[in-house]
Tab-separated table of N, CA and C in Angstrom:
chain	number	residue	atom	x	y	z
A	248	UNK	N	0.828	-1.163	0.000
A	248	UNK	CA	0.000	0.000	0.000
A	248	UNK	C	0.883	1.241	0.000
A	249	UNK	N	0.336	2.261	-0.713
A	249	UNK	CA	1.326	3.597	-0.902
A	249	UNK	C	0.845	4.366	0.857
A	250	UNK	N	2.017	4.905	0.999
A	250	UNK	CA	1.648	5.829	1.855
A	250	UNK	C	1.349	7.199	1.507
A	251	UNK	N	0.858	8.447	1.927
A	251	UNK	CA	0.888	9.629	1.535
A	251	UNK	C	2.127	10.107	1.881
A	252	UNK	N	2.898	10.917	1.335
A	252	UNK	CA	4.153	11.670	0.704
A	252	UNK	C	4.571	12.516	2.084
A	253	UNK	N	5.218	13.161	3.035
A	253	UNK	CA	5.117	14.098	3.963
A	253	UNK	C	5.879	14.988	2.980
A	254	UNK	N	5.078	15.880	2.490
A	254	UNK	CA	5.554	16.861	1.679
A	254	UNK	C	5.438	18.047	2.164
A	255	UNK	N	5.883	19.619	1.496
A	255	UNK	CA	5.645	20.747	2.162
A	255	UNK	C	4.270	21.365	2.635
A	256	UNK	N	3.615	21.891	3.398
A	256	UNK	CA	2.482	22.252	3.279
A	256	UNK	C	1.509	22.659	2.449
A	257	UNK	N	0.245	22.148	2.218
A	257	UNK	CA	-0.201	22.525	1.788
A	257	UNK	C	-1.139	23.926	1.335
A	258	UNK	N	-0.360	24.799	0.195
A	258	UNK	CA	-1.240	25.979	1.054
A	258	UNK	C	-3.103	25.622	0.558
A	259	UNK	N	-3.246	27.094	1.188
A	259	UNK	CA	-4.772	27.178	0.825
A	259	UNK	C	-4.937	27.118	-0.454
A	260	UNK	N	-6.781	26.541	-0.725
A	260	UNK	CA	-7.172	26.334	-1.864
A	260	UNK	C	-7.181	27.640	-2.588
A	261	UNK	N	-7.045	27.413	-4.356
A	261	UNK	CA	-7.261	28.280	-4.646
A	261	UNK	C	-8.774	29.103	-4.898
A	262	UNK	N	-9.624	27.547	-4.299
A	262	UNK	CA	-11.384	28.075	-4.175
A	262	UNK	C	-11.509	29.000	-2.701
A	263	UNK	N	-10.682	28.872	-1.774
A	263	UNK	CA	-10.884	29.680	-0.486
A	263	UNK	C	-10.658	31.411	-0.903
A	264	UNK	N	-11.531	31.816	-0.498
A	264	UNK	CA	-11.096	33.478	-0.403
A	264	UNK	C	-9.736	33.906	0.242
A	265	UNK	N	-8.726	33.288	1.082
A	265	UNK	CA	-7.564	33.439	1.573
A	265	UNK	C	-6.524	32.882	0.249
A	266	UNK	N	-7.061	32.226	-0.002
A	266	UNK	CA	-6.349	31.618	-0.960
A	266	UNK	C	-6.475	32.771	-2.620
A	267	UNK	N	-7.506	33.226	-2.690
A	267	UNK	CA	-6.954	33.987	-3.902
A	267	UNK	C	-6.583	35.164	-3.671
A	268	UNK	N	-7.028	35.887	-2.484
A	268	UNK	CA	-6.424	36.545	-1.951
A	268	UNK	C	-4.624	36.788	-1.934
A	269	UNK	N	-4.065	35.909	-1.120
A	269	UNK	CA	-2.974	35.388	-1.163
A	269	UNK	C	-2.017	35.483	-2.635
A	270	UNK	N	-2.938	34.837	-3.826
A	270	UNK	CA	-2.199	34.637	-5.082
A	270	UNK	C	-2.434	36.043	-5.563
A	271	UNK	N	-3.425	37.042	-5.251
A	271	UNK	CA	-3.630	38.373	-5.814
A	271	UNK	C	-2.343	39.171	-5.716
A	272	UNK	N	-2.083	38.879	-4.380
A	272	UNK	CA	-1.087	39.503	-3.606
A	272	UNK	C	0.534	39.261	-4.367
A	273	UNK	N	0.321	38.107	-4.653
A	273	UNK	CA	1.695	37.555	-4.998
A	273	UNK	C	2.078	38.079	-6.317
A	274	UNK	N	0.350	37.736	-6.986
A	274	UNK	CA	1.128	38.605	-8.268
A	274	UNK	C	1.348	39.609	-8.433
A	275	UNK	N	0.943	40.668	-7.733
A	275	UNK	CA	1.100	42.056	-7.760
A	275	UNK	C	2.294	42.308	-6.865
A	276	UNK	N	3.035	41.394	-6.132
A	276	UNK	CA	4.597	41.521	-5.683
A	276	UNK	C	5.267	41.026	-6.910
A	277	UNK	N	5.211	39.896	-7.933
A	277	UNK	CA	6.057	39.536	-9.001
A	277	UNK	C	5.576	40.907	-9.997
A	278	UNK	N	4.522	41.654	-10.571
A	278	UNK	CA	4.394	42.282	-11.773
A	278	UNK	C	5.335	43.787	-10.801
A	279	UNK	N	5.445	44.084	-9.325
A	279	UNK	CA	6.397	45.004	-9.135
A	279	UNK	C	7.434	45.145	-9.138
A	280	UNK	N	8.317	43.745	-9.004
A	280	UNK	CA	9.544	43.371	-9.123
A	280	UNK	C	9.899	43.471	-10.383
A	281	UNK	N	8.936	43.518	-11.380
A	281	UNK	CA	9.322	43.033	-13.034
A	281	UNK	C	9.659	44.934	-13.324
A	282	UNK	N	8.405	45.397	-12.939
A	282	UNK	CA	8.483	46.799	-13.130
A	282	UNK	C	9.367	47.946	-12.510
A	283	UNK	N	9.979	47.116	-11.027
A	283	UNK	CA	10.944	47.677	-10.692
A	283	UNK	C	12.362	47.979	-11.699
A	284	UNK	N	12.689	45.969	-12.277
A	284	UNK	CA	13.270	46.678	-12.905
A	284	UNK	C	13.250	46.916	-14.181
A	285	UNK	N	12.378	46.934	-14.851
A	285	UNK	CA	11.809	47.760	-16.148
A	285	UNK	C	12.319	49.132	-15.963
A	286	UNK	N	12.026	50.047	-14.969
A	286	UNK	CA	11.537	51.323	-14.746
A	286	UNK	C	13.587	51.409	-14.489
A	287	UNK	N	14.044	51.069	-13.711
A	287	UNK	CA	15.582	50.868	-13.485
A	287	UNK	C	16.339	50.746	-14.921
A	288	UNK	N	16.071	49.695	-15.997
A	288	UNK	CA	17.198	49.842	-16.845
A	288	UNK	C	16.534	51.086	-17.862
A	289	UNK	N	15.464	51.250	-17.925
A	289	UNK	CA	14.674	52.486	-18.574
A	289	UNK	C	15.769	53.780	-17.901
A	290	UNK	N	15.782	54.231	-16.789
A	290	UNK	CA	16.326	55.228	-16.231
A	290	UNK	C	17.781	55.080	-16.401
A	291	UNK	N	18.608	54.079	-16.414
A	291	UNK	CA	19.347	53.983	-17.196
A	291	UNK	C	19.780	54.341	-18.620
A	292	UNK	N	19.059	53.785	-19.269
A	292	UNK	CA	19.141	54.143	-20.553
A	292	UNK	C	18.922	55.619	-20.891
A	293	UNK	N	18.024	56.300	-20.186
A	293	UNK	CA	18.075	57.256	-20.617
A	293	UNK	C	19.039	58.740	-20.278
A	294	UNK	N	19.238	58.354	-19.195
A	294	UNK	CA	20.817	58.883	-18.480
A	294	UNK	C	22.080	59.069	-19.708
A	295	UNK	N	22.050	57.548	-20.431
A	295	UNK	CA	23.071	57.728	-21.531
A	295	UNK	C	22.643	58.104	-22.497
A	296	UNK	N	21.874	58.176	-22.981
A	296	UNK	CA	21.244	58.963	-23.949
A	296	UNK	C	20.997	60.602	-23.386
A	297	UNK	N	20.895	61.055	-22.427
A	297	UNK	CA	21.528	62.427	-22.391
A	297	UNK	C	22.268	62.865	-22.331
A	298	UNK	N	23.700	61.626	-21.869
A	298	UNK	CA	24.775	61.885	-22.003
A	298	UNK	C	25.121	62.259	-23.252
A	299	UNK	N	24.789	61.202	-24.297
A	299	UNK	CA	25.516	60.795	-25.509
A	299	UNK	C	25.022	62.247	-26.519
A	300	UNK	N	24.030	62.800	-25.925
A	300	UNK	CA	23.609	63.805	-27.111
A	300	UNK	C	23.577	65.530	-26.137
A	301	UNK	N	23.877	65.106	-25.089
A	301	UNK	CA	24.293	66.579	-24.494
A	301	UNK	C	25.730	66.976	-24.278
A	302	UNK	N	26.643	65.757	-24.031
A	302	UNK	CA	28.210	66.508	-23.814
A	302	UNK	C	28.396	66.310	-25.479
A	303	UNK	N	28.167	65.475	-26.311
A	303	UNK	CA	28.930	66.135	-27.815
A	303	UNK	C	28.393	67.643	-28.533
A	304	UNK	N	26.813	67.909	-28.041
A	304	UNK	CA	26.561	69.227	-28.413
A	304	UNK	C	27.311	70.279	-27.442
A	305	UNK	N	27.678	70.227	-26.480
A	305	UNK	CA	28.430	71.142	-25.175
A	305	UNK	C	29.943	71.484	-26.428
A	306	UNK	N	30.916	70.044	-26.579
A	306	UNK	CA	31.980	70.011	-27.059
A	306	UNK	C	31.830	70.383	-28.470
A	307	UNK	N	31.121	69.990	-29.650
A	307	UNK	CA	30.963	70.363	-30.838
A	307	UNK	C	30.539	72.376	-31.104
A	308	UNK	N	29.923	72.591	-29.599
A	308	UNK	CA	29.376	74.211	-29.833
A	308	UNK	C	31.175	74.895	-29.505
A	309	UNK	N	31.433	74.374	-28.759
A	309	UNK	CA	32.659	75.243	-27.885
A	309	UNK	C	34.519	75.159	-29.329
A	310	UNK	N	34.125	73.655	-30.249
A	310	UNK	CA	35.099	73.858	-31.079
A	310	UNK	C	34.281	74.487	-32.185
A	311	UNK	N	33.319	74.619	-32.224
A	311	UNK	CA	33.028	75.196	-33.744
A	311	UNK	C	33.449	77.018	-33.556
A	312	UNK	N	32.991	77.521	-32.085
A	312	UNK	CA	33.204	78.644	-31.624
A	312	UNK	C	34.485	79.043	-32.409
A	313	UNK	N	35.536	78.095	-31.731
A	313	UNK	CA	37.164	78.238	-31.489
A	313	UNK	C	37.468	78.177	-32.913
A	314	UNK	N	37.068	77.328	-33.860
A	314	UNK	CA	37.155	76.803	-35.120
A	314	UNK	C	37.061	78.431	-36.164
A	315	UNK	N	36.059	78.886	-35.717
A	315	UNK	CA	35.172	80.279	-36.634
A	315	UNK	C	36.606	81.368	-36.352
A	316	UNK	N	36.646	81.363	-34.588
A	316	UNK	CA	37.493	82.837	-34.444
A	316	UNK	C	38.771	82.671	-35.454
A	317	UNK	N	39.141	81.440	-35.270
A	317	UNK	CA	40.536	80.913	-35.947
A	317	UNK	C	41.077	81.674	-37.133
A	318	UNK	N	40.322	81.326	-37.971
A	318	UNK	CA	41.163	82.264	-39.466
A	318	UNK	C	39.377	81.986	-40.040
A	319	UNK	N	39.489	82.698	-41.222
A	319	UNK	CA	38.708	82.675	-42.100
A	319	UNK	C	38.159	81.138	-42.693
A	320	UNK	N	39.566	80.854	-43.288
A	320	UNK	CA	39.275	79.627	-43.944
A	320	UNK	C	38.866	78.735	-43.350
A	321	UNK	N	38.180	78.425	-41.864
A	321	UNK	CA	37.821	77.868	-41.030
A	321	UNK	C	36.316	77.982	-40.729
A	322	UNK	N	35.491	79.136	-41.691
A	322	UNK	CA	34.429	79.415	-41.689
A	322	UNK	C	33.427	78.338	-41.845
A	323	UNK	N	33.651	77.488	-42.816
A	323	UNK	CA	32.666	76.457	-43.522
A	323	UNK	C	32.986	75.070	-42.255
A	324	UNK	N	34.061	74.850	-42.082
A	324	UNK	CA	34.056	73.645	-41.161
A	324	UNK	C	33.460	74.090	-40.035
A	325	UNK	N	33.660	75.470	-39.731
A	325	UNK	CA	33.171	75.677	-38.086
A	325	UNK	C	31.763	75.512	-38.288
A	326	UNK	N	30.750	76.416	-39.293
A	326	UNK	CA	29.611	76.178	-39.735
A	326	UNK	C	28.601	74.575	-39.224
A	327	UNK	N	29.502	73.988	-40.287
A	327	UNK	CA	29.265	72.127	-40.245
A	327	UNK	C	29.271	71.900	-38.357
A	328	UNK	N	30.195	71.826	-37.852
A	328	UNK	CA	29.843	71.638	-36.703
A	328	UNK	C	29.128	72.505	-35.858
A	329	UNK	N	28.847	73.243	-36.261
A	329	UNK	CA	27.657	73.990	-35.368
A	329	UNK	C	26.724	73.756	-35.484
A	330	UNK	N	26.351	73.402	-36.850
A	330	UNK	CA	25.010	72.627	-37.290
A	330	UNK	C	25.041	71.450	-36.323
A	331	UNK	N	26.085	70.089	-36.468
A	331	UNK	CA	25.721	69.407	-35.798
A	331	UNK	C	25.744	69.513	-34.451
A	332	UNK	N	26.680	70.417	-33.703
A	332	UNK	CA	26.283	70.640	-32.014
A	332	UNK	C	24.533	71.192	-32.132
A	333	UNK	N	24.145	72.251	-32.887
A	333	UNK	CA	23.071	72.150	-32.766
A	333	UNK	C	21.676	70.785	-32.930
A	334	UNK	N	22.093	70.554	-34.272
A	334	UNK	CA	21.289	68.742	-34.436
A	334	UNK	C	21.188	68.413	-32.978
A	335	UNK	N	22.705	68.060	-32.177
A	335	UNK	CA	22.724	66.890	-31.068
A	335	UNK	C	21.990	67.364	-29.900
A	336	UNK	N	21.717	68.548	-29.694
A	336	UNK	CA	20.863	69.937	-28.592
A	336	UNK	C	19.303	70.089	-28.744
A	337	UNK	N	19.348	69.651	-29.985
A	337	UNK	CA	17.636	69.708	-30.860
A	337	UNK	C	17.330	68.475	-30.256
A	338	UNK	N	18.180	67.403	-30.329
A	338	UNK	CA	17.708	65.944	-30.409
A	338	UNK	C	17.579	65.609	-29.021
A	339	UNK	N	18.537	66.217	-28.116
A	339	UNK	CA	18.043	66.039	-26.519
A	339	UNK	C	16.943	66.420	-26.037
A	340	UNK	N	17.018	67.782	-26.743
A	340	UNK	CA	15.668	68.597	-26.434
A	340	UNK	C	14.443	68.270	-26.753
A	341	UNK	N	14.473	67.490	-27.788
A	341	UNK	CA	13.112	66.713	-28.032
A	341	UNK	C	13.108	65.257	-27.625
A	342	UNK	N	13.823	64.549	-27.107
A	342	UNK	CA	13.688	63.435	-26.183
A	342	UNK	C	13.949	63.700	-25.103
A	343	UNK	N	13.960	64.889	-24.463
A	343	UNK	CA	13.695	65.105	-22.986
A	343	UNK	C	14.656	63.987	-21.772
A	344	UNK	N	15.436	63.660	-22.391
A	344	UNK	CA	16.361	61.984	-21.752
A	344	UNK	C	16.138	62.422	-20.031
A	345	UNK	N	16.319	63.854	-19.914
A	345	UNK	CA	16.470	64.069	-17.934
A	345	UNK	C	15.287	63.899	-17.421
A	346	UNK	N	14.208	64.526	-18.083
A	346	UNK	CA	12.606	64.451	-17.507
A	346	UNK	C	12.451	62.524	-17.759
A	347	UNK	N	12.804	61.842	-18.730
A	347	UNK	CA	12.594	60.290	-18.816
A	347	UNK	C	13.157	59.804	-17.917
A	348	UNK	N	14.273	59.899	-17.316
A	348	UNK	CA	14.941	59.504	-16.561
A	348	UNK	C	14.735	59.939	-15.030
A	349	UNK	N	14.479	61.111	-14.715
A	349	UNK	CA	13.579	61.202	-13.664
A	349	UNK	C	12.140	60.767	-12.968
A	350	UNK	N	11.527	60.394	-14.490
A	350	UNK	CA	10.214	59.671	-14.194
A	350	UNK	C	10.695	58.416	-14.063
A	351	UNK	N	11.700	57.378	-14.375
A	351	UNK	CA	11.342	56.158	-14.039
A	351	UNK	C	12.148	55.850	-13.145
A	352	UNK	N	12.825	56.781	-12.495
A	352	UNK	CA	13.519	56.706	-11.225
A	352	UNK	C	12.455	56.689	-10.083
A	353	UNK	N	11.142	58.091	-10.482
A	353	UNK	CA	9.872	57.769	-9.516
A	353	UNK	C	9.727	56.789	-9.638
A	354	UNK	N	9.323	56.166	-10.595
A	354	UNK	CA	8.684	54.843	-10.934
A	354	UNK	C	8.933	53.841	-9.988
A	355	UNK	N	10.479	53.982	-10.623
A	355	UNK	CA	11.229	52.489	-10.014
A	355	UNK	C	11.000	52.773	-8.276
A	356	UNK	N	10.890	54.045	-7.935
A	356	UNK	CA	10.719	53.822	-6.326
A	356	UNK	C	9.293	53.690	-5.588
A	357	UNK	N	8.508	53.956	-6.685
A	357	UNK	CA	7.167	53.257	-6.506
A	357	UNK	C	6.817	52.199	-6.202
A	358	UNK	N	7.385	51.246	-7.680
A	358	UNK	CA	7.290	50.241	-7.759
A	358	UNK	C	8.050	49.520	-6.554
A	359	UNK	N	9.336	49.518	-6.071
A	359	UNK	CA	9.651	49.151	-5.096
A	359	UNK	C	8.836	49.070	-3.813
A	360	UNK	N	7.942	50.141	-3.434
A	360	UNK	CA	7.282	50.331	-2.621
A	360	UNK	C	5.987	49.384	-2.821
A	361	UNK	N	5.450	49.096	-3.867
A	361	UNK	CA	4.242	48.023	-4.024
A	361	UNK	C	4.743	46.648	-3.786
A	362	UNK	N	6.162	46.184	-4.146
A	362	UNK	CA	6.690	45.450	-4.192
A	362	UNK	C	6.778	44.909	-2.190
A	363	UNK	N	7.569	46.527	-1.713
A	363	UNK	CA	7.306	46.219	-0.005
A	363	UNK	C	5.963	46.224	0.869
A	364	UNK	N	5.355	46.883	-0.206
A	364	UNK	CA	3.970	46.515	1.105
A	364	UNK	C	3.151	44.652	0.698
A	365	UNK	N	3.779	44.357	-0.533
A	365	UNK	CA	3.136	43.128	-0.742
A	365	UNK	C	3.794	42.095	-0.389
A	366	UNK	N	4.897	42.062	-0.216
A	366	UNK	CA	6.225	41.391	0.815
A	366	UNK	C	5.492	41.349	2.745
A	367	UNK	N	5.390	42.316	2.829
A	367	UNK	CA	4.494	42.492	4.086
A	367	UNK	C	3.473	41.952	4.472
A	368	UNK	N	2.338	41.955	3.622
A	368	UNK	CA	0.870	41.096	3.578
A	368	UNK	C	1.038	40.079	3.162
A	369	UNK	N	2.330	39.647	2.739
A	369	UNK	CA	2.354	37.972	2.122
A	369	UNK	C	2.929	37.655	3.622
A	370	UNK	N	3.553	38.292	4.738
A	370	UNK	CA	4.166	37.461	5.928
A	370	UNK	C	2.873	37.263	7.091
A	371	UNK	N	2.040	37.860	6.552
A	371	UNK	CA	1.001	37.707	7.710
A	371	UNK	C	0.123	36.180	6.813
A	372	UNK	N	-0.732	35.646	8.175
A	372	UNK	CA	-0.180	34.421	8.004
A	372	UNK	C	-1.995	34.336	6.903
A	373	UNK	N	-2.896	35.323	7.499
A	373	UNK	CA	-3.907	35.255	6.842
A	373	UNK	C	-4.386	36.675	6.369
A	374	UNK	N	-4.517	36.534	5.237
A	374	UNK	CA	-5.054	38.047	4.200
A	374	UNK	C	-6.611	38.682	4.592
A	375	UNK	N	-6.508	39.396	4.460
A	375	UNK	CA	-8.311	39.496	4.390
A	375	UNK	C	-7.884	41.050	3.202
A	376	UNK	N	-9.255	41.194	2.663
A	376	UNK	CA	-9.403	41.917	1.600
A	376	UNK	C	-9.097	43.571	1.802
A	377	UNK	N	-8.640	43.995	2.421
A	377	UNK	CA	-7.878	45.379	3.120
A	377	UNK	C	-6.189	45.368	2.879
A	378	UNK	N	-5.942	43.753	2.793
A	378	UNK	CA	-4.978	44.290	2.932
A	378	UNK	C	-4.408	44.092	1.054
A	379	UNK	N	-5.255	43.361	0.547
A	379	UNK	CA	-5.380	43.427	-1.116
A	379	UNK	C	-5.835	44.837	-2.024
A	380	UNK	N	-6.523	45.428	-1.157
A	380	UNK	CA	-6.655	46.872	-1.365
A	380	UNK	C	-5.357	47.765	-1.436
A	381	UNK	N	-4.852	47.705	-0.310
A	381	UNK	CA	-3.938	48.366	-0.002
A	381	UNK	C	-2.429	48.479	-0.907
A	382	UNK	N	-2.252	47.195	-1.485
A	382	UNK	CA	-1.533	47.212	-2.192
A	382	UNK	C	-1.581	47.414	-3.237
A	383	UNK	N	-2.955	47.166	-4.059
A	383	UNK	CA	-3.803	48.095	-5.236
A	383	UNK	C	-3.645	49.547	-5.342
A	384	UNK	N	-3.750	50.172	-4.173
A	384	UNK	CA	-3.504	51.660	-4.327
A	384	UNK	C	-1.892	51.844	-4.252
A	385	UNK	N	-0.991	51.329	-3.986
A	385	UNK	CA	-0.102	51.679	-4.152
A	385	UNK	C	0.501	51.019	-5.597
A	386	UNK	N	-0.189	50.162	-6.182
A	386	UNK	CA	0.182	49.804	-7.332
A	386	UNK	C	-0.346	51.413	-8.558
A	387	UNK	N	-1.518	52.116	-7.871
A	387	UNK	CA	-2.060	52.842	-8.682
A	387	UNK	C	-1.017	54.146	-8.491
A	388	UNK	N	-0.399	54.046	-7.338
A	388	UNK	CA	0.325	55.437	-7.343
A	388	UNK	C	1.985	55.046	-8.100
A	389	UNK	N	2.194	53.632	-8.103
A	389	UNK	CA	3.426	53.442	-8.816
A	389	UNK	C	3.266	53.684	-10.743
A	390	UNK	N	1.721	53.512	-11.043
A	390	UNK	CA	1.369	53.884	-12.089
A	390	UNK	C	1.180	55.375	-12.837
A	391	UNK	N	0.906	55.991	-11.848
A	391	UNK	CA	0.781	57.281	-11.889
A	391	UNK	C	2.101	58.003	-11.817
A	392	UNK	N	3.291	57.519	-11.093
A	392	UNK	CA	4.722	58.110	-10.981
A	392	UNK	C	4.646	58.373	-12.202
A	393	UNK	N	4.852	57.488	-13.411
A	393	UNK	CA	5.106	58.182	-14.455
A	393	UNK	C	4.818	59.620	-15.086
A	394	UNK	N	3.860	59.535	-15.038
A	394	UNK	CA	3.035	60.727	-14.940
A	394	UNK	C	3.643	61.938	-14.472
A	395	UNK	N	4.413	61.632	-13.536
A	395	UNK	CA	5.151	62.924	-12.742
A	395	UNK	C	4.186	63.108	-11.517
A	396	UNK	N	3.247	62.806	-11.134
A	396	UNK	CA	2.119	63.092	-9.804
A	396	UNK	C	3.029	62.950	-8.708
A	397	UNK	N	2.908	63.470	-7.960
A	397	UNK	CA	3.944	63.071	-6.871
A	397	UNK	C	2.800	62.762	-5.655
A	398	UNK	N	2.409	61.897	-5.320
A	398	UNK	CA	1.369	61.716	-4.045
A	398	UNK	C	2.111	61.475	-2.582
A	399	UNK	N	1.663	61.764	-1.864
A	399	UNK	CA	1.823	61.390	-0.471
A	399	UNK	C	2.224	60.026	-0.064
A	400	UNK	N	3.303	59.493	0.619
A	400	UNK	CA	3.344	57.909	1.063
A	400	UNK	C	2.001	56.985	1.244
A	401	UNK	N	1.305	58.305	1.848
A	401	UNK	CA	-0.420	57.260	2.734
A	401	UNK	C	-1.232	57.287	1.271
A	402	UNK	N	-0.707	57.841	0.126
A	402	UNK	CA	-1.585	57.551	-1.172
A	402	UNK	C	-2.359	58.516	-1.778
A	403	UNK	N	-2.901	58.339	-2.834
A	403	UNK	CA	-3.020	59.155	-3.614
A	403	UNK	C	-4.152	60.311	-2.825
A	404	UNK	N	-4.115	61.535	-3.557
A	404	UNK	CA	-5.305	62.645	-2.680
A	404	UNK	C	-6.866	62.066	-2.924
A	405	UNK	N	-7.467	62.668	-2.493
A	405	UNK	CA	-8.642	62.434	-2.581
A	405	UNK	C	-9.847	63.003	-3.170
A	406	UNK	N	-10.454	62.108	-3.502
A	406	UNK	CA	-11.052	62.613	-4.974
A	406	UNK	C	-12.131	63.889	-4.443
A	407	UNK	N	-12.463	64.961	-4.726
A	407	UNK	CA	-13.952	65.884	-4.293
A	407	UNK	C	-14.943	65.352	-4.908
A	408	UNK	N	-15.625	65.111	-3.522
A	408	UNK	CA	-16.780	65.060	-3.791
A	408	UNK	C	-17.636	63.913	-3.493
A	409	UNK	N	-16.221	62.649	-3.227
A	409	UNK	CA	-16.330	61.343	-2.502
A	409	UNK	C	-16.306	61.279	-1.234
């Protein structure tokens, strides 16, 4: 005759209200971790990309300057690079790389934060639906970082009129 297995515990069903509870929770700690670092190599990236198109327009403006005073015959090359220090100044300026990079730095510390309050309600040993809330609104304010909103730790303001 087989015996039964002494295996790890069993958790709760996934038909119990603790039980989906529980998995609500979990996934909204794995989709913050993902977005943590989404929002991290994003802010990254865009760091070098303001690098890459703000110090060559800084250096391309300052030799084309030097290039012009030089002699005459230096007119047309200095030109050319002024155009392109300008191009590389246009091109920052319209990808905004510091404002991108500041938003997903909010982000990423948002997201971290949905990530810790759902780390938290996963150690308690039973959920009830407050505390699945709770991490919902802070999923909504890690959504909104982008945005630039800056809300309060205790969460977003409150709506008039509710």
């Amino acid at each position: 005759m087989a015996t039964p297995s002494a295996g790890p515990p069993v958790s709760p069903s996934w038909n119990e209200p603790s039980g989906r509870l529980r998995a609500e929770v979990e996934r909204l700690c794995d989709e913050a971790l993902r977005q943590k670092d989404l929002a991290h190599r994003r802010a990254d990236f865009w760091a070098k990309v303001d690098i890459a198109l703000g110090f060559p327009a800084a250096l391309l403006a300052g030799v084309s300057g030097a290039a012009g005073l030089a002699s005459v015959d230096a007119r047309i090359p200095a030109a050319l690079v002024a155009l392109t220090a300008a191009g590389c100044a246009a091109g920052a300026g319209f990808l905004r790389g510091d404002n991108r990079r500041v938003a997903n730095k909010r982000a990423r510390q948002a997201w971290a934060s949905v990530e810790a309050k759902a780390r938290m309600k996963l150690a308690k040993e039973q959920l009830d639906p407050e505390d699945l809330g709770e991490v919902l609104e802070r999923r909504q304010i890690a959504l909104a970082a982008y945005e630039g909103d800056d809300y309060p730790p205790d969460g977003p303001p409150a709506v008039p009129g509710r």
